[in-house]
Short mmCIF file of C-alpha atoms in Angstrom, two decimals:
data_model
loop_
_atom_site.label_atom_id
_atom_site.label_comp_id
_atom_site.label_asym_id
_atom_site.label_seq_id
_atom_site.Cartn_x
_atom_site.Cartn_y
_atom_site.Cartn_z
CA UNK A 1 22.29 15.18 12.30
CA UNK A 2 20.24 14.22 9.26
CA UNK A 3 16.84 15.70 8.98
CA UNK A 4 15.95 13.67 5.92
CA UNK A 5 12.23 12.46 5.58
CA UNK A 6 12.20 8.78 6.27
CA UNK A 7 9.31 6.54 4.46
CA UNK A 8 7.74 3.51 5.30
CA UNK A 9 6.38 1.28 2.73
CA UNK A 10 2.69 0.54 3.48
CA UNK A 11 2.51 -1.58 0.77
CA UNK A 12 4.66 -3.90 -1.32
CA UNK A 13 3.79 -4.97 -4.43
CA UNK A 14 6.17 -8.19 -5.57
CA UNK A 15 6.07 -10.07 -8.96
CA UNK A 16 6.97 -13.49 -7.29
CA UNK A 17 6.75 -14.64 -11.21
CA UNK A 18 6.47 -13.61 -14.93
CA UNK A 19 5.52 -17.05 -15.52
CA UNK A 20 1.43 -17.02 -16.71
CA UNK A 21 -0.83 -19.75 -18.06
CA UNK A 22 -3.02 -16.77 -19.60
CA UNK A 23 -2.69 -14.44 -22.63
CA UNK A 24 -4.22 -11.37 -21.19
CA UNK A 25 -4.31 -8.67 -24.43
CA UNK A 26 -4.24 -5.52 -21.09
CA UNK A 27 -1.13 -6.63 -19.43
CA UNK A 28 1.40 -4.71 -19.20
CA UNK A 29 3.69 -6.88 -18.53
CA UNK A 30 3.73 -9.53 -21.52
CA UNK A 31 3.49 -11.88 -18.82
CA UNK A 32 4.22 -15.55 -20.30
CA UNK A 33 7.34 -16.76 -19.42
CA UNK A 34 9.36 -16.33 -16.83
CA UNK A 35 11.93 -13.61 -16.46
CA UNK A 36 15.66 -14.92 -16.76
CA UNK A 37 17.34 -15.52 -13.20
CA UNK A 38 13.97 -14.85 -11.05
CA UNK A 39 14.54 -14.93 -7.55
CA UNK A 40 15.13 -18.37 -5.90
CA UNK A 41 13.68 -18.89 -2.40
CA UNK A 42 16.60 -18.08 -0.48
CA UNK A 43 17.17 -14.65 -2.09
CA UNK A 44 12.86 -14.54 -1.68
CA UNK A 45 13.26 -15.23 2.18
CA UNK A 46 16.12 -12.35 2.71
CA UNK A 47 13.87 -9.90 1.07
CA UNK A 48 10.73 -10.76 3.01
CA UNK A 49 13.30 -10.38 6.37
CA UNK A 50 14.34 -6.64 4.86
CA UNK A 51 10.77 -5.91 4.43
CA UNK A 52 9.52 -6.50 8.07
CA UNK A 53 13.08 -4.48 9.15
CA UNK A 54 11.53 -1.37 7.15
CA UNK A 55 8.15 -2.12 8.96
CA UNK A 56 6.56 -2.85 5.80
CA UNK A 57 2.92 -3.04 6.66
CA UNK A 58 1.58 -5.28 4.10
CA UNK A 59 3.01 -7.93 1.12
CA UNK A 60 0.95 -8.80 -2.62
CA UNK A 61 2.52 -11.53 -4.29
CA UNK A 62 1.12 -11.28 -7.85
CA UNK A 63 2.62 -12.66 -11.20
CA UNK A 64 2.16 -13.31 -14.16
CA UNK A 65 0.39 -16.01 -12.04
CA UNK A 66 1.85 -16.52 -8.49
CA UNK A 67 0.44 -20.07 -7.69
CA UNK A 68 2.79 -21.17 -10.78
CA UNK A 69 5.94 -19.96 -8.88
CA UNK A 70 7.37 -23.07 -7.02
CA UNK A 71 7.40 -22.80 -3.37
CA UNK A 72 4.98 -19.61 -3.53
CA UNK A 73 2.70 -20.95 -0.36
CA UNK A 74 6.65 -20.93 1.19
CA UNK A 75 6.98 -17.70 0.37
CA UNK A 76 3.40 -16.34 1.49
CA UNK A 77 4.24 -18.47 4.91
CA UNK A 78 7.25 -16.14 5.21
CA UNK A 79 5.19 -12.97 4.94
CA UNK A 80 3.14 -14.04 8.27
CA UNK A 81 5.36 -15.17 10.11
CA UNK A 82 7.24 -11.94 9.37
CA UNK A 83 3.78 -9.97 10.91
CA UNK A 84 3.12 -8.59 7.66
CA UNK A 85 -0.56 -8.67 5.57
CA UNK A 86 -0.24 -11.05 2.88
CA UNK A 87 -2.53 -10.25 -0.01
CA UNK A 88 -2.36 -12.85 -3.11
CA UNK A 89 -3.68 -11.62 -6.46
CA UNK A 90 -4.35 -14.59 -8.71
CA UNK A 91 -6.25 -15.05 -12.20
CA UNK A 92 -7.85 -18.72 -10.71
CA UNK A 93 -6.89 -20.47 -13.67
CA UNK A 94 -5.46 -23.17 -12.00
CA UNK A 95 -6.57 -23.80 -8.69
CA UNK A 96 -5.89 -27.31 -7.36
CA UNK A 97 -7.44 -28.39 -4.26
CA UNK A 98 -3.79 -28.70 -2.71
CA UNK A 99 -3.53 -25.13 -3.82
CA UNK A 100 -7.05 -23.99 -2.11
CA UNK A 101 -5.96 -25.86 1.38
CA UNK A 102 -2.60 -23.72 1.48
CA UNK A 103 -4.93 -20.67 0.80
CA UNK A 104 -6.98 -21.72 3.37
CA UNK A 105 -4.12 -22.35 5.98
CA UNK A 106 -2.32 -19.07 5.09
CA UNK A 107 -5.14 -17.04 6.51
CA UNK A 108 -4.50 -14.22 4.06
CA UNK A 109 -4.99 -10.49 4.03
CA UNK A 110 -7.15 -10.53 0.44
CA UNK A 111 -7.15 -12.64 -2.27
CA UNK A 112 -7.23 -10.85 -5.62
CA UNK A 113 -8.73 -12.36 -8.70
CA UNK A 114 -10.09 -10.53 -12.36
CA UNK A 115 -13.51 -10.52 -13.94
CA UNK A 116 -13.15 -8.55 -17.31
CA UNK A 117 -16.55 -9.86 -18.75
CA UNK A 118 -20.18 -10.48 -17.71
CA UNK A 119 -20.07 -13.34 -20.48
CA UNK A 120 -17.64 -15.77 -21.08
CA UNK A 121 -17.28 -14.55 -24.97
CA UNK A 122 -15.90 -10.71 -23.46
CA UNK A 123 -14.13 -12.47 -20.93
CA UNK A 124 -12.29 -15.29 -22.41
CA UNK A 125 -11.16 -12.87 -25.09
CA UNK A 126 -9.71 -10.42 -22.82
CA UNK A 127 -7.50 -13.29 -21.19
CA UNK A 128 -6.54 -15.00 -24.11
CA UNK A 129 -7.77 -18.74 -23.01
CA UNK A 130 -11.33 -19.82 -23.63
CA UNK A 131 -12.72 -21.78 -20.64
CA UNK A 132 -11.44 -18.79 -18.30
CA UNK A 133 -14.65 -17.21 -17.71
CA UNK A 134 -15.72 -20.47 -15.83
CA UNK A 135 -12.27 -21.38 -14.16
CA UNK A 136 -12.68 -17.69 -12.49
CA UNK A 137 -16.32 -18.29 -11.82
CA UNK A 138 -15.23 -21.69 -9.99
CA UNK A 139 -12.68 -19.85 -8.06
CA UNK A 140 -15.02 -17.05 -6.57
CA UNK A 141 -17.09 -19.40 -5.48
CA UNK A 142 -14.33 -21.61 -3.92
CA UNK A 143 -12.84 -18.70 -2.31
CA UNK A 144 -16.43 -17.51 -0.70
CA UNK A 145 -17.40 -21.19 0.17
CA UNK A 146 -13.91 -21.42 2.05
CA UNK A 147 -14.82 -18.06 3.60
CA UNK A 148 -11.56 -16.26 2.24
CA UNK A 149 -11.83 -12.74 2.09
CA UNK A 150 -12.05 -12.05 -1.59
CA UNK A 151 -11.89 -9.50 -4.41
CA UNK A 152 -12.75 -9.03 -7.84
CA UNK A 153 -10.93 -6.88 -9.67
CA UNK A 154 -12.33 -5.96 -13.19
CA UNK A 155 -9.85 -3.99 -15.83
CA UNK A 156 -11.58 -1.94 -18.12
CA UNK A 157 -11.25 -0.75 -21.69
CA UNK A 158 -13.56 -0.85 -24.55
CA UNK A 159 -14.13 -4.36 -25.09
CA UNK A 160 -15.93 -4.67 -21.57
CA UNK A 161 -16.95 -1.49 -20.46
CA UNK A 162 -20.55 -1.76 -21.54
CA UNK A 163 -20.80 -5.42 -19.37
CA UNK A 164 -20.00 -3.28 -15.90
CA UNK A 165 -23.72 -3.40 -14.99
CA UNK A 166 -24.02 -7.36 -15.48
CA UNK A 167 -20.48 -7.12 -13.35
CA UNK A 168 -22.31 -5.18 -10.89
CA UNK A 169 -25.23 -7.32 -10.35
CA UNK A 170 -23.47 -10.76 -10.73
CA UNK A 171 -21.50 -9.29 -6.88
CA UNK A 172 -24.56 -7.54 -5.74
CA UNK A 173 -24.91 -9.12 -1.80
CA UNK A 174 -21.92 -11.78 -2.47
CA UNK A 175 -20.08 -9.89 0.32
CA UNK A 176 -16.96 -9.18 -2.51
CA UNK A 177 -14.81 -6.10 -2.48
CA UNK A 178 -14.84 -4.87 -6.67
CA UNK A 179 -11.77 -2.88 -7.44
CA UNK A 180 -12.39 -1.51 -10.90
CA UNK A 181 -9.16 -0.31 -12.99
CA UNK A 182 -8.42 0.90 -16.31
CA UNK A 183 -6.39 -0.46 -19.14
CA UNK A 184 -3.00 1.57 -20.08
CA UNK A 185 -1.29 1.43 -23.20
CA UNK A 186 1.69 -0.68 -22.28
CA UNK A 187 2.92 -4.38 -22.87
CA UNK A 188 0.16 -6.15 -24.92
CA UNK A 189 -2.33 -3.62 -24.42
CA UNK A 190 -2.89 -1.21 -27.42
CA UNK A 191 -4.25 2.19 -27.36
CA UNK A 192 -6.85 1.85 -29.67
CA UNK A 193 -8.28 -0.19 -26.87
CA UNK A 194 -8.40 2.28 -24.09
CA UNK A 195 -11.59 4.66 -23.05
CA UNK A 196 -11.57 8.01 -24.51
CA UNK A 197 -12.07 10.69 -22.09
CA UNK A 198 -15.81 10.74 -22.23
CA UNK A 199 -15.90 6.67 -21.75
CA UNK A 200 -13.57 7.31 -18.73
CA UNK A 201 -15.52 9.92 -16.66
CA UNK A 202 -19.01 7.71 -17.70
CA UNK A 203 -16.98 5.18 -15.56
CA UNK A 204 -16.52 7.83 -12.78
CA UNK A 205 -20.31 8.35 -13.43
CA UNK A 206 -20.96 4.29 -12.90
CA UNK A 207 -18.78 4.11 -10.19
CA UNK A 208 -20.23 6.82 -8.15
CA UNK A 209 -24.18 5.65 -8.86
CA UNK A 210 -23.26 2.73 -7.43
CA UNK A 211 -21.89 3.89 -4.09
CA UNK A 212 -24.79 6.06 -3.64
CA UNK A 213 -27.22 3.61 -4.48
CA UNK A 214 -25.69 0.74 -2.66
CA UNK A 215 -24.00 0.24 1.06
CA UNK A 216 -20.57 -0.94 1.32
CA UNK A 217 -22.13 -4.52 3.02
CA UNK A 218 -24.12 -4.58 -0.66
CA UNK A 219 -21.81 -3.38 -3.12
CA UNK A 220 -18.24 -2.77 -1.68
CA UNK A 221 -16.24 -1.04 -4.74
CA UNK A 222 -13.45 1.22 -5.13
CA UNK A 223 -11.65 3.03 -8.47
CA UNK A 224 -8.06 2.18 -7.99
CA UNK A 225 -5.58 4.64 -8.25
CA UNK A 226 -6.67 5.62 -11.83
CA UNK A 227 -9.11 6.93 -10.96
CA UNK A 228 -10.47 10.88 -11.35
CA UNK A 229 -9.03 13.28 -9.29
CA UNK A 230 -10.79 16.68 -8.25
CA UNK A 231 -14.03 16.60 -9.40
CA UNK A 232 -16.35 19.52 -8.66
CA UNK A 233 -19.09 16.64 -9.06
CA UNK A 234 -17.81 13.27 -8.85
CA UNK A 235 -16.88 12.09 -4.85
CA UNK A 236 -13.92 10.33 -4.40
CA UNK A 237 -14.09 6.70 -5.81
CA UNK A 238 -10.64 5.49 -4.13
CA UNK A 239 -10.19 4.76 -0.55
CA UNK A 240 -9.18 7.47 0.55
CA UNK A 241 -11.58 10.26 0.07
CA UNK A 242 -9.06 12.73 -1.78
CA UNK A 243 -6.42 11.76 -4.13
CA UNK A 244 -3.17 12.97 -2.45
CA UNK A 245 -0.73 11.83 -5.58
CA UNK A 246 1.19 8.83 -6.50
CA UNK A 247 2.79 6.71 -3.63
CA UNK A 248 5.19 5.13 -5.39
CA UNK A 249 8.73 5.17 -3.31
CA UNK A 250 6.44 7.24 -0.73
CA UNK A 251 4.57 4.59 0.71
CA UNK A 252 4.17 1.73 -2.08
CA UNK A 253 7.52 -0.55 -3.20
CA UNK A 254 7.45 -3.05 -6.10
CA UNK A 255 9.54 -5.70 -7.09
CA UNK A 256 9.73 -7.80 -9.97
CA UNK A 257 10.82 -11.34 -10.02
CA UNK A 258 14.45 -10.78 -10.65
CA UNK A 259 14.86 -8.36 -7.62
CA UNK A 260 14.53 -5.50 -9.65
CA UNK A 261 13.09 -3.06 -7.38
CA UNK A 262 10.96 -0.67 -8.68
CA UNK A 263 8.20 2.01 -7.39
CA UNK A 264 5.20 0.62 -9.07
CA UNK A 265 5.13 -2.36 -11.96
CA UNK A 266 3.12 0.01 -14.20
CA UNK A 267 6.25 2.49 -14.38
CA UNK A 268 9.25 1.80 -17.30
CA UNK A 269 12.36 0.14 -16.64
CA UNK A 270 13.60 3.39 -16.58
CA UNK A 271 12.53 3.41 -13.28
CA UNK A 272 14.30 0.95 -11.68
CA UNK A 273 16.16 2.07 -8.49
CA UNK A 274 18.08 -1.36 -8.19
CA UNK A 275 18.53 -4.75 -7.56
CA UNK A 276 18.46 -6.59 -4.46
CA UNK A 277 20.56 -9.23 -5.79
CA UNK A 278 23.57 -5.93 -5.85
CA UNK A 279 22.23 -3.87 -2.95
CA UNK A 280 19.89 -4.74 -0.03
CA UNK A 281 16.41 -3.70 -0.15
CA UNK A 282 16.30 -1.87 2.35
CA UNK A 283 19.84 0.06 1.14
CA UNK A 284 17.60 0.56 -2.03
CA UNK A 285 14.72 1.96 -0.73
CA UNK A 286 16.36 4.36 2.33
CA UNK A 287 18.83 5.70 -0.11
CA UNK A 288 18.31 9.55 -0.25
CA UNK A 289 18.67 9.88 -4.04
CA UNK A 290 15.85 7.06 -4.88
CA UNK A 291 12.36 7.44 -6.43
CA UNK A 292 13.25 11.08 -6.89
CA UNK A 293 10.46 11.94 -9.31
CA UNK A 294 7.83 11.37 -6.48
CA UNK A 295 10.61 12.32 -3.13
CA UNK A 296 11.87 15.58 -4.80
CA UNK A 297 8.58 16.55 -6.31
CA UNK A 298 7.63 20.45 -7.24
CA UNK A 299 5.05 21.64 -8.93
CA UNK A 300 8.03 22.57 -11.41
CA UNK A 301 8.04 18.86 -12.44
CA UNK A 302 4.08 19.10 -13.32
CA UNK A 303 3.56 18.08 -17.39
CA UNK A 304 1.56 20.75 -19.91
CA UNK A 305 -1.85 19.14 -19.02
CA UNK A 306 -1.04 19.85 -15.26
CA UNK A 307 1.02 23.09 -15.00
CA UNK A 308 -1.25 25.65 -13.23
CA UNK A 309 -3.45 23.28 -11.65
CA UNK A 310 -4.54 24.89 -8.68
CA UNK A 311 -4.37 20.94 -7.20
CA UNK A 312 -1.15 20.60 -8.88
CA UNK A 313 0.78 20.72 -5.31
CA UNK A 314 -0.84 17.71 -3.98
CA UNK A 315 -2.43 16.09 -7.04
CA UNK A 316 1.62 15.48 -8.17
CA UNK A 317 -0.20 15.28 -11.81
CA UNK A 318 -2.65 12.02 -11.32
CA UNK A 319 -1.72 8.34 -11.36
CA UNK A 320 2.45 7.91 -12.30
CA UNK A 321 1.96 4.99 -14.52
CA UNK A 322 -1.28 6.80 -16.02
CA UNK A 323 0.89 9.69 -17.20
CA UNK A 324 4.07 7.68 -19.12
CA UNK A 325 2.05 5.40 -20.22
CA UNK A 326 -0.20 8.04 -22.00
CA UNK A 327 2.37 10.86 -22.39
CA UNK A 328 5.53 9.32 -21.92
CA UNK A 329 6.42 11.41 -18.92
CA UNK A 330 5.64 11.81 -15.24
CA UNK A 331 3.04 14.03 -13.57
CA UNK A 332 0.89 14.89 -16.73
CA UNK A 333 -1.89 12.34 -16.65
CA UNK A 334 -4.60 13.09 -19.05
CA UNK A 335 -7.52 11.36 -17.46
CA UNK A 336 -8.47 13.60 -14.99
CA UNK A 337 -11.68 14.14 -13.82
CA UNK A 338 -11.18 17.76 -12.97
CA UNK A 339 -9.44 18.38 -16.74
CA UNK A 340 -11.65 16.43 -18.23
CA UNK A 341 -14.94 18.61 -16.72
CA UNK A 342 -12.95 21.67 -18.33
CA UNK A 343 -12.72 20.93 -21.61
CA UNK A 344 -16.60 19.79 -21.46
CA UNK A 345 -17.36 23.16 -19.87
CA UNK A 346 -15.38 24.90 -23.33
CA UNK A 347 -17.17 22.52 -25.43
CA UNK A 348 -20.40 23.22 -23.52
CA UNK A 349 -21.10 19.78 -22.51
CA UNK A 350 -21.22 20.90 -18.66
CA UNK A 351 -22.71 23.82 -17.18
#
């Protein structure tokens, strides 16, 4: 009799397009066009019917930009009827009141949309389209008027990381969840661009102010999973109140829109476990030898700025897509908060 661990993805994470009407200079992705042979809705429906058989708790349909994908409000409609959370993540450029009235009817988990600038100048830059500071604007407010439950989520990098306070108080009492992110080196997004260490934990800093100073009902905001881990200062800014390592092929699936399936979008192709157009999804995921960096995990695997970390165990060396796309290889992220407060401490920045 087997004793292997089974797993249950909590989350799924699918690309239902690479297709995008923006220009986004952070995405890792290069979204634009679409990928070659993307999924059609038959192949779409089979793989929402293997997620509910692996009790897959909840579904984000994302792009590039998923209201672009034809038949995407068929797809979402799939997901609930299925008895699964359907989250949408969209960048509101275009929003059509046929478009709102399918949100509307869907009833969704979440819907997802990015503010990367207080002013349109920061913004519009950042997305590559002038006019999409406003178009995102127009969506909030659409989305709150139609009482949808929504979320901002705000990528940052140097370009907008000094506009996080006129971020802040443009949601303060507006009833919006704010998941703040960083920018990775990967796809468009160039390194030059991303925080330095110090920039990084001052976010940690921000972050944390603001959940002291403010109630969830105020100001409800979380650091996704990039960020800080086991700070003797900070508290945890995720939701979850300890980081307990990456969940990718643990409890978090992705797939891209050619069925590629993949732990998280963020990772390489070299990650890819396989296709559901050659092997069922839930073949893919169930199989014994896949998503073995995270599955078959020891501290053994753990990168030179991680080896000897007393939290290396259950840490699993920070945020997986973090790490490659920083250090080219697993379990070695470099923006740590507990790292980071050592080498201040040597440089005697911190007591």
């Amino acid at each position: 009799m087997s004793t292997a661990r089974r797993y249950t993805p909590q989350q799924v994470v699918w690309e239902l397009t690479l297709q995008c009407n923006l220009h986004c200079i952070h995405c890792g992705s290069s979204a634009g066009n679409p990928r070659p042979h993307e999924l059609t809705l038959q192949e779409s429906f089979q793989v929402v019917k293997d997620l509910a058989a692996l009790h897959t708790d909840g579904v984000c349909l994302m792009g590039g930009e998923p209201f672009l994908r034809k038949g995407w409000h068929r797809i979402a409609q799939a997901v609930n009827d299925a008895g699964m959370k359907l989250l949408i993540i969209s960048n509101g450029y275009t929003v059509t009141p046929d478009t709102l009235s399918k949100l509307i009817a869907l009833e969704p988990y979440a819907v997802s949309t990015s503010l990367d600038g207080a002013t349109p100048s920061t913004h519009d830059h950042i997305r590559g389209v002038r006019g999409s500071h406003q178009k995102v604007l127009d969506f909030i407010s659409r989305l709150t008027t139609a009482g949808l439950p929504a979320t901002v989520i705000t990528t940052v990098n140097k370009l907008n990381f000094k506009e996080l306070p006129a971020i802040k108080d443009f949601l303060l009492d507006k009833h919006i969840a704010w998941q703040v992110q960083t920018a990775t080196p990967k796809g468009r997004f160039t390194k030059n661009l991303a925080l330095s260490k110090e920039e990084f934990y001052a976010l940690g800093l921000f972050l944390a102010a603001q959940r002291k100073h403010y109630t969830k009902e105020k100001l409800p905001v979380i650091g996704a999973h990039c960020l800080g881990y086991h700070s003797r200062y900070l508290p945890g800014l995720g939701l979850s109140p300890r980081w307990t390592g990456c969940q990718a092929g643990l409890s978090i699936m992705s797939i891209k829109s050619n069925g590629d399936v993949i732990g998280c979008l963020s990772a390489p192709a070299t990650y890819i476990e396989g296709n559901v157009r050659e092997k069922r999804i839930t073949d893919i995921w169930n199989d014994p030898e896949a998503f073995a960096y995270n599955r078959k995990f020891s501290q053994n695997n753990l990168g030179k700025n991680c080896k000897g970390c007393a939290f290396g165990g259950t840490c699993k060396g920070g945020c997986m897509g973090m790490s490659v796309a920083f250090t080219t290889t697993p379990h070695n992220d470099p923006y740590c908060f507990h790292s980071i407060e050592d080498e201040f401490r040597d440089k005697g920045l911190m007591a």
